[in-house]
Coordinates of C-alpha atoms and ligand atoms in Angstrom, one line a residue:
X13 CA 87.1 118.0 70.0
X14 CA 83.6 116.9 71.4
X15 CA 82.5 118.1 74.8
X16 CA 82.0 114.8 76.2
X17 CA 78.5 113.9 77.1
X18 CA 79.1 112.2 80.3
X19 CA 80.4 115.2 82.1
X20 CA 78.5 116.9 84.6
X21 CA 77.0 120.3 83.7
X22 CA 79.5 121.9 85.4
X23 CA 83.0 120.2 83.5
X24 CA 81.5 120.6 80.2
X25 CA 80.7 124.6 80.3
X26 CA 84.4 125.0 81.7
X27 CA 85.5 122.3 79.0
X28 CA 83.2 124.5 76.6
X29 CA 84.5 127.7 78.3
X30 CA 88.5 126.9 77.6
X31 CA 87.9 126.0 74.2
X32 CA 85.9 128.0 72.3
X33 CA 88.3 130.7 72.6
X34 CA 91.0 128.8 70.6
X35 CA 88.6 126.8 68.4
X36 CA 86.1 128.6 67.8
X37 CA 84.6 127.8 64.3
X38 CA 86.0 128.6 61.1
X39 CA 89.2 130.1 62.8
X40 CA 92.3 128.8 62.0
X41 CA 94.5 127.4 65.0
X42 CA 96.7 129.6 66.2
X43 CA 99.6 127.8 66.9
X44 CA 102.1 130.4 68.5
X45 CA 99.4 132.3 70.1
X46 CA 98.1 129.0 71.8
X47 CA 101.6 128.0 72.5
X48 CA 102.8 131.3 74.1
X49 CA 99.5 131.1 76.1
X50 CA 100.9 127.8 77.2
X51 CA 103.9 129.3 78.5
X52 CA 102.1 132.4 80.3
X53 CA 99.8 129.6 82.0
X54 CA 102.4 128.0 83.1
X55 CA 103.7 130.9 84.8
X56 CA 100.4 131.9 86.2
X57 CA 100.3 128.3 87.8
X58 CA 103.8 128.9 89.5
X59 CA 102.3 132.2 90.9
X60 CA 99.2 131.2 92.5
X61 CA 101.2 128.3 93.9
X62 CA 104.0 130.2 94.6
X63 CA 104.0 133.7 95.3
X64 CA 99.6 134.1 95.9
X65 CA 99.1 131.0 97.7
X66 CA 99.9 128.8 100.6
X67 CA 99.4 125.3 99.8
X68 CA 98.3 123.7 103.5
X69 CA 97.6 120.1 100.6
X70 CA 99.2 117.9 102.2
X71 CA 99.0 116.0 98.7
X72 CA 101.4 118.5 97.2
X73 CA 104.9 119.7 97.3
X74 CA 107.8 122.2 95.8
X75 CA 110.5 120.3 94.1
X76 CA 114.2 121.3 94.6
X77 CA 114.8 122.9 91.7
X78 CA 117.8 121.4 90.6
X79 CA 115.7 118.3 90.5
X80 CA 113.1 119.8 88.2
X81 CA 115.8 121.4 86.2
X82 CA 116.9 117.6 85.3
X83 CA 113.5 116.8 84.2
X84 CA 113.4 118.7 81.1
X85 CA 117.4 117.8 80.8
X86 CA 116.9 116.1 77.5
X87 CA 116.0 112.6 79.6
X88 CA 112.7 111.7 79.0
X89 CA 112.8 111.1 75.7
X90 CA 115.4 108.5 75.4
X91 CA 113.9 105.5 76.2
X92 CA 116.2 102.6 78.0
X93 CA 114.1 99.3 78.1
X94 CA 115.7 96.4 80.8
X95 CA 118.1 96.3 83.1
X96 CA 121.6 98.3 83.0
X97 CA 124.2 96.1 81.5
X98 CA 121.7 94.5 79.2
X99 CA 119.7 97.3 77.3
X100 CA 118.0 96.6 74.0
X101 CA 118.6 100.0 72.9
X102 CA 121.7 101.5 72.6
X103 CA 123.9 105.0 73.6
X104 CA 122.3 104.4 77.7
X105 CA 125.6 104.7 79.5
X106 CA 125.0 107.4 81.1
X107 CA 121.5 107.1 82.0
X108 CA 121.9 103.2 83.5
X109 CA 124.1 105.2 86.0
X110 CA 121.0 107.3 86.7
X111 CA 119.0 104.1 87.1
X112 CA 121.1 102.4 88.9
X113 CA 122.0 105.3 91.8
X114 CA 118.3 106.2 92.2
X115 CA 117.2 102.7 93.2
X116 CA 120.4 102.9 95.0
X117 CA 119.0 105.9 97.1
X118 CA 115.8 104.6 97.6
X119 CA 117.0 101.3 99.1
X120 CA 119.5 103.7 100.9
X121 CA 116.6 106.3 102.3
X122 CA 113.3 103.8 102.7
X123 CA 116.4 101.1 103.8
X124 CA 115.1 98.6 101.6
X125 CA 116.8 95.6 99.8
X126 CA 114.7 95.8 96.6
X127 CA 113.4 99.1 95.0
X128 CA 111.0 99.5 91.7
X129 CA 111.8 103.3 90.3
X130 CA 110.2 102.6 86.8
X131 CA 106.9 103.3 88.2
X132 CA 104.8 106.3 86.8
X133 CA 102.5 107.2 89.7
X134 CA 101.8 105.8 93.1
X135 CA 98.4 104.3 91.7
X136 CA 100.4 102.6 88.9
X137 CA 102.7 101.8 92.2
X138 CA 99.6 99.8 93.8
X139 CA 98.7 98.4 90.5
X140 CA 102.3 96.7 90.5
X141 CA 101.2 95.6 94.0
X142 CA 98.1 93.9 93.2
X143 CA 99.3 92.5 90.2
X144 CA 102.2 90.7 92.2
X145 CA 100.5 89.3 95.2
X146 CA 96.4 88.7 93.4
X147 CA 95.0 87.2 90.7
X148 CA 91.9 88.7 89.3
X149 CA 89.2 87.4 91.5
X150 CA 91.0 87.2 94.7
X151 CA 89.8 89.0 97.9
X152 CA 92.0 92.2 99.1
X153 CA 91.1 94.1 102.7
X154 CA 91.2 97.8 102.6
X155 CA 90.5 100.9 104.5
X156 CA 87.7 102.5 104.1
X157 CA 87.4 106.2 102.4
X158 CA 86.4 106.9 106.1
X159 CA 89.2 107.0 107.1
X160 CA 91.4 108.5 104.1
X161 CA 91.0 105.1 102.0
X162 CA 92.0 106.2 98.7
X163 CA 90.5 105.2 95.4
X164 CA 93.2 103.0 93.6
X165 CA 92.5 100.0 96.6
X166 CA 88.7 100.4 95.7
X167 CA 86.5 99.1 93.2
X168 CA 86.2 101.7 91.2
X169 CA 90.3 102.3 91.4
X170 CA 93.2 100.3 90.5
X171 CA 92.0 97.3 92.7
X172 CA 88.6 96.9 90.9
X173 CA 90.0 97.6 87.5
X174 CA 92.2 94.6 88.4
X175 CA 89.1 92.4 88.9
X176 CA 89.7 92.2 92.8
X177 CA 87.0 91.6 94.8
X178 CA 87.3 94.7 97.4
X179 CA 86.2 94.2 101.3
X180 CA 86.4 97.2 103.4
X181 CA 88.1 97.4 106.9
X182 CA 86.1 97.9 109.4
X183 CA 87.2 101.3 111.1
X184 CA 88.8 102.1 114.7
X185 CA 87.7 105.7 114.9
X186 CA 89.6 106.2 118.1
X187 CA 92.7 105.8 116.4
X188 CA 91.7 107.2 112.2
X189 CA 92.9 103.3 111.5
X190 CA 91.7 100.2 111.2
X191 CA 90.0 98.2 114.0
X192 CA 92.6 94.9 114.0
X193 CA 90.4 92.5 116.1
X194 CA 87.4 93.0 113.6
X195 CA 89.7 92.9 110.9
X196 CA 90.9 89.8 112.1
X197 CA 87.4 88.3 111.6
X198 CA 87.0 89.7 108.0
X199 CA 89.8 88.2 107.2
X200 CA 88.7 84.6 108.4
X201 CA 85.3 85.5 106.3
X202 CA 86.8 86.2 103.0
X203 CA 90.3 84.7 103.1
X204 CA 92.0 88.0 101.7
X205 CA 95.3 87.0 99.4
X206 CA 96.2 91.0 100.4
X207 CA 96.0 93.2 103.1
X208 CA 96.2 96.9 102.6
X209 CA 96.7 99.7 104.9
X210 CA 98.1 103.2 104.7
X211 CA 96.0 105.9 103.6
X212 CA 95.6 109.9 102.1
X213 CA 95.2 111.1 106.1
X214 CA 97.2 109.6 108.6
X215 CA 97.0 110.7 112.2
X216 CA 99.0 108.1 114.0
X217 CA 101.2 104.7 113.5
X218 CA 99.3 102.3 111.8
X219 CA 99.3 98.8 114.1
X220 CA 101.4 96.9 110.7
X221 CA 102.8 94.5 113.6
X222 CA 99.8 93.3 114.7
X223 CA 98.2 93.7 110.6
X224 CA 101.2 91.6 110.0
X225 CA 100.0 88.4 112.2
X226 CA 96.1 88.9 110.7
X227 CA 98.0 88.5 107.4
X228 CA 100.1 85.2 108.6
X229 CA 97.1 84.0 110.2
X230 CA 95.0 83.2 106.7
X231 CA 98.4 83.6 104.2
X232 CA 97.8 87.2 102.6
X233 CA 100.6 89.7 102.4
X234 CA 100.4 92.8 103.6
X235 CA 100.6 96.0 101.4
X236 CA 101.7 99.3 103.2
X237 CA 100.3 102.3 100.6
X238 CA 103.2 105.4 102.1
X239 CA 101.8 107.8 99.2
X240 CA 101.5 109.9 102.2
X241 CA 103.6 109.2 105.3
X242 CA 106.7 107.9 103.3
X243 CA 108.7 111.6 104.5
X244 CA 107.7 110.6 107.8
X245 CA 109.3 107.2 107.1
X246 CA 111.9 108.5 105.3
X247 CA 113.0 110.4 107.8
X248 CA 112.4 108.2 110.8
X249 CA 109.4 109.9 112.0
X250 CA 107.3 107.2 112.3
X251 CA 108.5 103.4 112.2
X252 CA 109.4 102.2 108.8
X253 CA 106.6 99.3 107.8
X254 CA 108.8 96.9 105.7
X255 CA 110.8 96.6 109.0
X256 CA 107.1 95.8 111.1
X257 CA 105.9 93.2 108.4
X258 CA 104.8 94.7 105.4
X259 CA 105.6 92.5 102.2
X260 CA 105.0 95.8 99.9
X261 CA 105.0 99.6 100.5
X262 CA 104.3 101.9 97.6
X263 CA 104.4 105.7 97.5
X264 CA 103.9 108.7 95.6
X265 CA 107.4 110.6 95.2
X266 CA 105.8 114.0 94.7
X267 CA 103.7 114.5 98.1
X268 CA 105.8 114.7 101.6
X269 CA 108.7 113.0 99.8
X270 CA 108.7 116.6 97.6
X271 CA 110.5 114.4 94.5
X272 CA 108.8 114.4 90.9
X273 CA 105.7 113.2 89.9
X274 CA 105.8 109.4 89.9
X275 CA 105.5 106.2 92.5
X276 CA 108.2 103.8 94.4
X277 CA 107.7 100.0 95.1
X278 CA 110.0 98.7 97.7
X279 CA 110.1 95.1 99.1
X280 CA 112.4 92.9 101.2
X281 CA 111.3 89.9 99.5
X282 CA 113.4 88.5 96.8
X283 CA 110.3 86.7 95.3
X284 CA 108.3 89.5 95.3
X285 CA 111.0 92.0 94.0
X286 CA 111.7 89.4 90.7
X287 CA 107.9 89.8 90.4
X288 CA 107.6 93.7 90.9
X289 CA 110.8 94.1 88.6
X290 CA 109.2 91.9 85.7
X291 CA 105.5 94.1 86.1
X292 CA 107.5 97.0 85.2
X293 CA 109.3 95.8 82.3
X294 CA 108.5 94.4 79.9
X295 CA 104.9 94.7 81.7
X296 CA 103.4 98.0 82.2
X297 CA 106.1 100.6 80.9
X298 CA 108.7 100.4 78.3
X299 CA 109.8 103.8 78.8
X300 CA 109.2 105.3 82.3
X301 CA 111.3 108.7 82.3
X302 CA 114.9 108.7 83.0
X303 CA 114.1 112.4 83.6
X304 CA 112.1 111.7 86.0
X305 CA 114.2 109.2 88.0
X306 CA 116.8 111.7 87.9
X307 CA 114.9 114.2 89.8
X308 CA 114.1 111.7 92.2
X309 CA 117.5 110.7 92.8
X310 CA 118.2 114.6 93.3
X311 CA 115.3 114.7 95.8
X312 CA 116.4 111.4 97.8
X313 CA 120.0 113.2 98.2
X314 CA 118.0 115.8 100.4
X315 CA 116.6 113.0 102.3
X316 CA 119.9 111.5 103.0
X317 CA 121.5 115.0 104.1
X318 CA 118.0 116.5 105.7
X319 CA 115.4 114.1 106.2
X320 CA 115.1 113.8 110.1
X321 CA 115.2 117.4 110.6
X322 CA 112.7 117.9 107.4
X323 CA 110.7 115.2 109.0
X324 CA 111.0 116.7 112.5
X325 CA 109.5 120.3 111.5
X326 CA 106.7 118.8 109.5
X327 CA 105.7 117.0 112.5
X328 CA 106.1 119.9 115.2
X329 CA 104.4 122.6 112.8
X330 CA 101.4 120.4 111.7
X331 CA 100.9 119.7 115.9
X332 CA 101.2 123.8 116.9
X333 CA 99.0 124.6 113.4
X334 CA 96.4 122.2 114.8
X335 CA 96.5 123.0 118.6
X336 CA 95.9 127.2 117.0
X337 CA 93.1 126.7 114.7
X338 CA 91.3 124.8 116.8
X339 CA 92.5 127.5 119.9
X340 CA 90.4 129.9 117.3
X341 CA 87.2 127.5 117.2
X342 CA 87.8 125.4 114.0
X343 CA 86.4 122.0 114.8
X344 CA 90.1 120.2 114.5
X345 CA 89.2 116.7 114.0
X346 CA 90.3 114.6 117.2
X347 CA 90.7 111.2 118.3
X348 CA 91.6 109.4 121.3
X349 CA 95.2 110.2 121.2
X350 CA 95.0 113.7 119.9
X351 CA 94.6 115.2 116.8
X352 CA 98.0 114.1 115.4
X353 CA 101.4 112.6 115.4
X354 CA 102.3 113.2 111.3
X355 CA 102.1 116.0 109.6
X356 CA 98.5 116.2 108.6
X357 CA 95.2 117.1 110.2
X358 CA 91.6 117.6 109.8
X359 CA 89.2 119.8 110.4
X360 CA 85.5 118.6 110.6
X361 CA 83.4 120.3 107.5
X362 CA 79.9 119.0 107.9
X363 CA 79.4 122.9 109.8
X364 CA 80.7 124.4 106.3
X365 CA 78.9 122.0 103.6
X366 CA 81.6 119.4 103.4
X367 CA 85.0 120.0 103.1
X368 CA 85.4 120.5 99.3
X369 CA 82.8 122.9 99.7
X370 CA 84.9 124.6 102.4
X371 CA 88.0 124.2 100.4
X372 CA 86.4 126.2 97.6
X373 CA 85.8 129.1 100.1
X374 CA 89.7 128.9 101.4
X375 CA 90.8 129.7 97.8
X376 CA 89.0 133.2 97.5
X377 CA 91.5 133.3 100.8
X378 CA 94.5 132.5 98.9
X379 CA 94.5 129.1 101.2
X380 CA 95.0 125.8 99.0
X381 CA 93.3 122.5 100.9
X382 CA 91.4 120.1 100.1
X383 CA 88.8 117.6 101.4
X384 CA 89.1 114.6 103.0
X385 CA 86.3 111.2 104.7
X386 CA 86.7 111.2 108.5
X387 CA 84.7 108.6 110.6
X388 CA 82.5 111.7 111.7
X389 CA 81.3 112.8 108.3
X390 CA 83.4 115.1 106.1
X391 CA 86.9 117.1 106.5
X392 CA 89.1 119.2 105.6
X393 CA 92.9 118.1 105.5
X394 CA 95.8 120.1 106.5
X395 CA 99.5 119.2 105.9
X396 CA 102.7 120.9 106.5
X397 CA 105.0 119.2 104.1
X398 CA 105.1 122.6 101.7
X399 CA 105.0 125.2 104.7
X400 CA 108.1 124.0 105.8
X401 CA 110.2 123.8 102.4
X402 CA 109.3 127.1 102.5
X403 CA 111.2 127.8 105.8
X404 CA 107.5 127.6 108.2
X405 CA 108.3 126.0 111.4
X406 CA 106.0 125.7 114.5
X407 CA 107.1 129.5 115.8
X408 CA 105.1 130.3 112.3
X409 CA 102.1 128.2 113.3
X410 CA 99.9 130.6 115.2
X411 CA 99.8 133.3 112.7
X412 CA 99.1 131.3 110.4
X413 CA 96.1 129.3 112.3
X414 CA 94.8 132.7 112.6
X415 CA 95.0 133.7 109.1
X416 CA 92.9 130.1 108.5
X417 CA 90.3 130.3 111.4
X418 CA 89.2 134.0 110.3
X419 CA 89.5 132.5 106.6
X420 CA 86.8 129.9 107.5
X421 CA 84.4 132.6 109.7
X422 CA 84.4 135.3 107.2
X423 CA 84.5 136.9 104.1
X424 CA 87.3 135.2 103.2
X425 CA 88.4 137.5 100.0
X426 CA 89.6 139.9 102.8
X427 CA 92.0 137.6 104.4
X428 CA 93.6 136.7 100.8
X429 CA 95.7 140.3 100.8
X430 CA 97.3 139.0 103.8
X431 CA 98.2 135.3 103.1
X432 CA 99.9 136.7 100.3
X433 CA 102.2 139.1 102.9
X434 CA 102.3 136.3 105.4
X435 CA 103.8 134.4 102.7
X436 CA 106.5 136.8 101.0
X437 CA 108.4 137.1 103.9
X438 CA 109.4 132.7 102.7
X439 CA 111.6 133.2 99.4
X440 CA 113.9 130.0 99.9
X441 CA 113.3 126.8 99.6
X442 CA 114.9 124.6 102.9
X443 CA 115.9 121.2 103.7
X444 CA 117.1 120.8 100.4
X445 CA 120.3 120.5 98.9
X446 CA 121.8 123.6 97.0
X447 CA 124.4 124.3 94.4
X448 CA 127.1 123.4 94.0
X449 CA 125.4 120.3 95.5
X450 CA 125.1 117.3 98.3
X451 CA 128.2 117.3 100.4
X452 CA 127.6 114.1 102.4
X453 CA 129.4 110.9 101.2
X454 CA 126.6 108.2 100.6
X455 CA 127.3 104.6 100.8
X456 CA 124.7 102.7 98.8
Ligands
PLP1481 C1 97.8 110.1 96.3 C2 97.7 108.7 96.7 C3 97.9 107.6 95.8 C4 98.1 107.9 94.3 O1 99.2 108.6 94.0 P1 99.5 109.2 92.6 O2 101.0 109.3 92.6 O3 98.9 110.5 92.6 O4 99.0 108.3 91.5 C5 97.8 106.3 96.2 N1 97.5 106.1 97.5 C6 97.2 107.1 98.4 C7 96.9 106.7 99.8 C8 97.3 108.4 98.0 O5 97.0 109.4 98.9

């Protein structure tokens, strides 16, 4: 392999670094040393997340293990192209069943007439929205990075590669969501055929009623992105957007939702459904994991059973975690109604050299977090969905906040000991269903 010239310094020593170990000239490959290595890095990975670690990434999540147990359940590999009934290959009883009852529980959980599981990732999720609302060259509104826009609705993301031609929002930093009435005269400007909204931090309720008439008012549809809030929606948390106006939501499956890996498309709208379920086949997949949508049918199940309660903690732990570490000085990022109503949070990070550069320091503190745009420079997000599937609630809040402010103020290698204690004492995983499995009766 060549290390590839248009990686920064950085990538290509540590792409240099892995390699020549294993490839290092004249040496034949070593094909059961690299894969046992394989396997002991795979463990390593489940320690540091696991055991070392807390993960306060709100962009990341432990699966019920009965669900990831169903992902290397001989699945994957069997390819079932089309809809149940109708299959053009042959010996998919069983997993058209699986097809059939995940959709099932996603139109069941996200309460939703039509849902799109064959849908690799939530970015491929907003592809399948652009594709079915613009043509290339058509206008789109987004939110801005400043305020958590992510990077498929921008030019250099899924929208751009699409050919859109990408306006951003203007901001309402009072609220960490978009300002409506200026949107409003965007809109009027550059005729949008899509609004989006929904972004990688979320603080409060996004106004989708009032995006919904700015939509109406030139003829765009309007595209809620859930990657991030859908546990909130999922379990009534915050108001669900396809029953405030959006057209569209998409999701991630393996953030708050704590599914597999992969994306959702859901829609009321029989004309866009018939669009979304032709972009996915024979469009952009032929096979898209069977594996994988059972493990998210799996996961929905703990929705059904858990969700509100799930939901409910994530809220009330990411509210006390925020009210501590900014009780211990951390600059919590805050708007005019607080610091939060989900749960996620910021800090500020322009006082620690951006918040990458601060999330670097956390790891040598056994704290995993990443960095986020706020409208006052850079941040730091927080996000509760993992502490609690761990068994954290808000009673757990304030030593932990501790544990994170003296992370940020000192040498942060001495605090790592003690995450690692802090942490031992939450061996179970909670809000999720366990053998011998769901006892709820689901009508779908
Ligand atoms: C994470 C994220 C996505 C992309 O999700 P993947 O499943 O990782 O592709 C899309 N939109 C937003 C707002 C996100 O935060």
């Amino acid at each position: 392999m060549t290390i590839r010239p248009w990686l920064t310094p950085v990538a290509r020593s540590r792409e240099a670094e892995i390699l020549v170990e294993w490839t290092a000239a004249g040496k034949s490959i070593d094909t059961r040393g690299i894969a046992d290595h394989i396997d002991h890095l795979a463990s390593r990975s489940r320690r540091i997340h696991e055991h070392d670690c807390l993960n306060l990434n709100p962009a990341t999540n432990v699966m019920n293990p009965r669900a990831e147990a169903l992902m290397a359940a001989g699945l994957g590999s069997r390819p079932s192209l089309g809809h149940a009934g109708e299959k053009y290959e042959t010996g998919l009883e069983a997993i058209e069943e699986i097809e059939v009852l995940a959709a099932g529980l996603a139109a069941r959980v996200f309460n939703c007439r039509y849902p799109e599981v064959r849908t690799l990732s939530g970015a491929m999720a907003n592809l399948y929205a652009f594709m079915a609302t613009c043509q290339p060259g058509d206008s789109i509104i987004v939110p801005p990075p400043s305020i958590g826009g992510h990077v498929t609705h921008s030019r250099g993301g899924a929208a751009g590669l699409y050919g859109l031609d990408v306006h951003e929002a203007p901001i309402n930093p009072d609220h960490y969501t978009v300002d409506v009435a200026a949107l409003a005269d965007l809109a009027a400007e550059v005729q949008p055929q899509l609004i989006t909204i929904g972004a990688s931090l979320n603080l409060f309720p996004h106004r989708v009623a009032e995006l919904r008439e700015v939509a109406d008012s030139v003829g765009a549809r309007l595209l809620f992105d859930a990657a991030h809030t859908c546990g909130m929606i999922a379990g009534g948390a915050w108001p669900n957007p396809l029953d405030e106006g959006a057209d569209l939501m998409t999701m991630s499956t393996y953030k708050s939702l704590g599914g597999p890996p992969g994306g959702l498309v859901l829609t009321n709208d029989e004309e866009l459904g018939a669009r979304i379920d032709a972009i996915a086949h024979p469009g952009l997949t032929a096979n898209s994991d069977a594996g994988r949508t059972a493990a998210l049918a799996v996961s929905l199940l703990d929705w059904v059973d858990h969700g509100a309660d799930y939901a409910r903690v994530m809220v009330d732990s990411a509210v006390v975690l925020a009210r501590s570490v900014a009780a211990g000085g951390l600059p919590v990022h805050a708007t005019r109604l607080g610091s939060t109503a989900s749960h996620q949070f910021a800090i500020e990070a322009d006082g620690y050299g951006g918040g990458h550069a601060l999330a670097l320091n956390l790891r040598h503190a056994n704290l995993l977090a990443c960095g986020i745009g706020l409208p006052t420079g850079d941040g730091l997000r927080i996000g509760t969905p993992e502490l609690v599937r761990w068994g954290m609630g808000p009673e757990h809040m304030v030593e932990l906040g501790g544990l994170i402010v003296e992370a940020c103020g000192h040498d942060p290698t001495v605090v790592a000991p003690r995450v690692t204690e802090f942490r031992s004492e939450f061996r179970e995983l909670h809000f999720i269903n366990k053998d011998p499995g769901p006892a709820a009766t689901v009508p779908i």
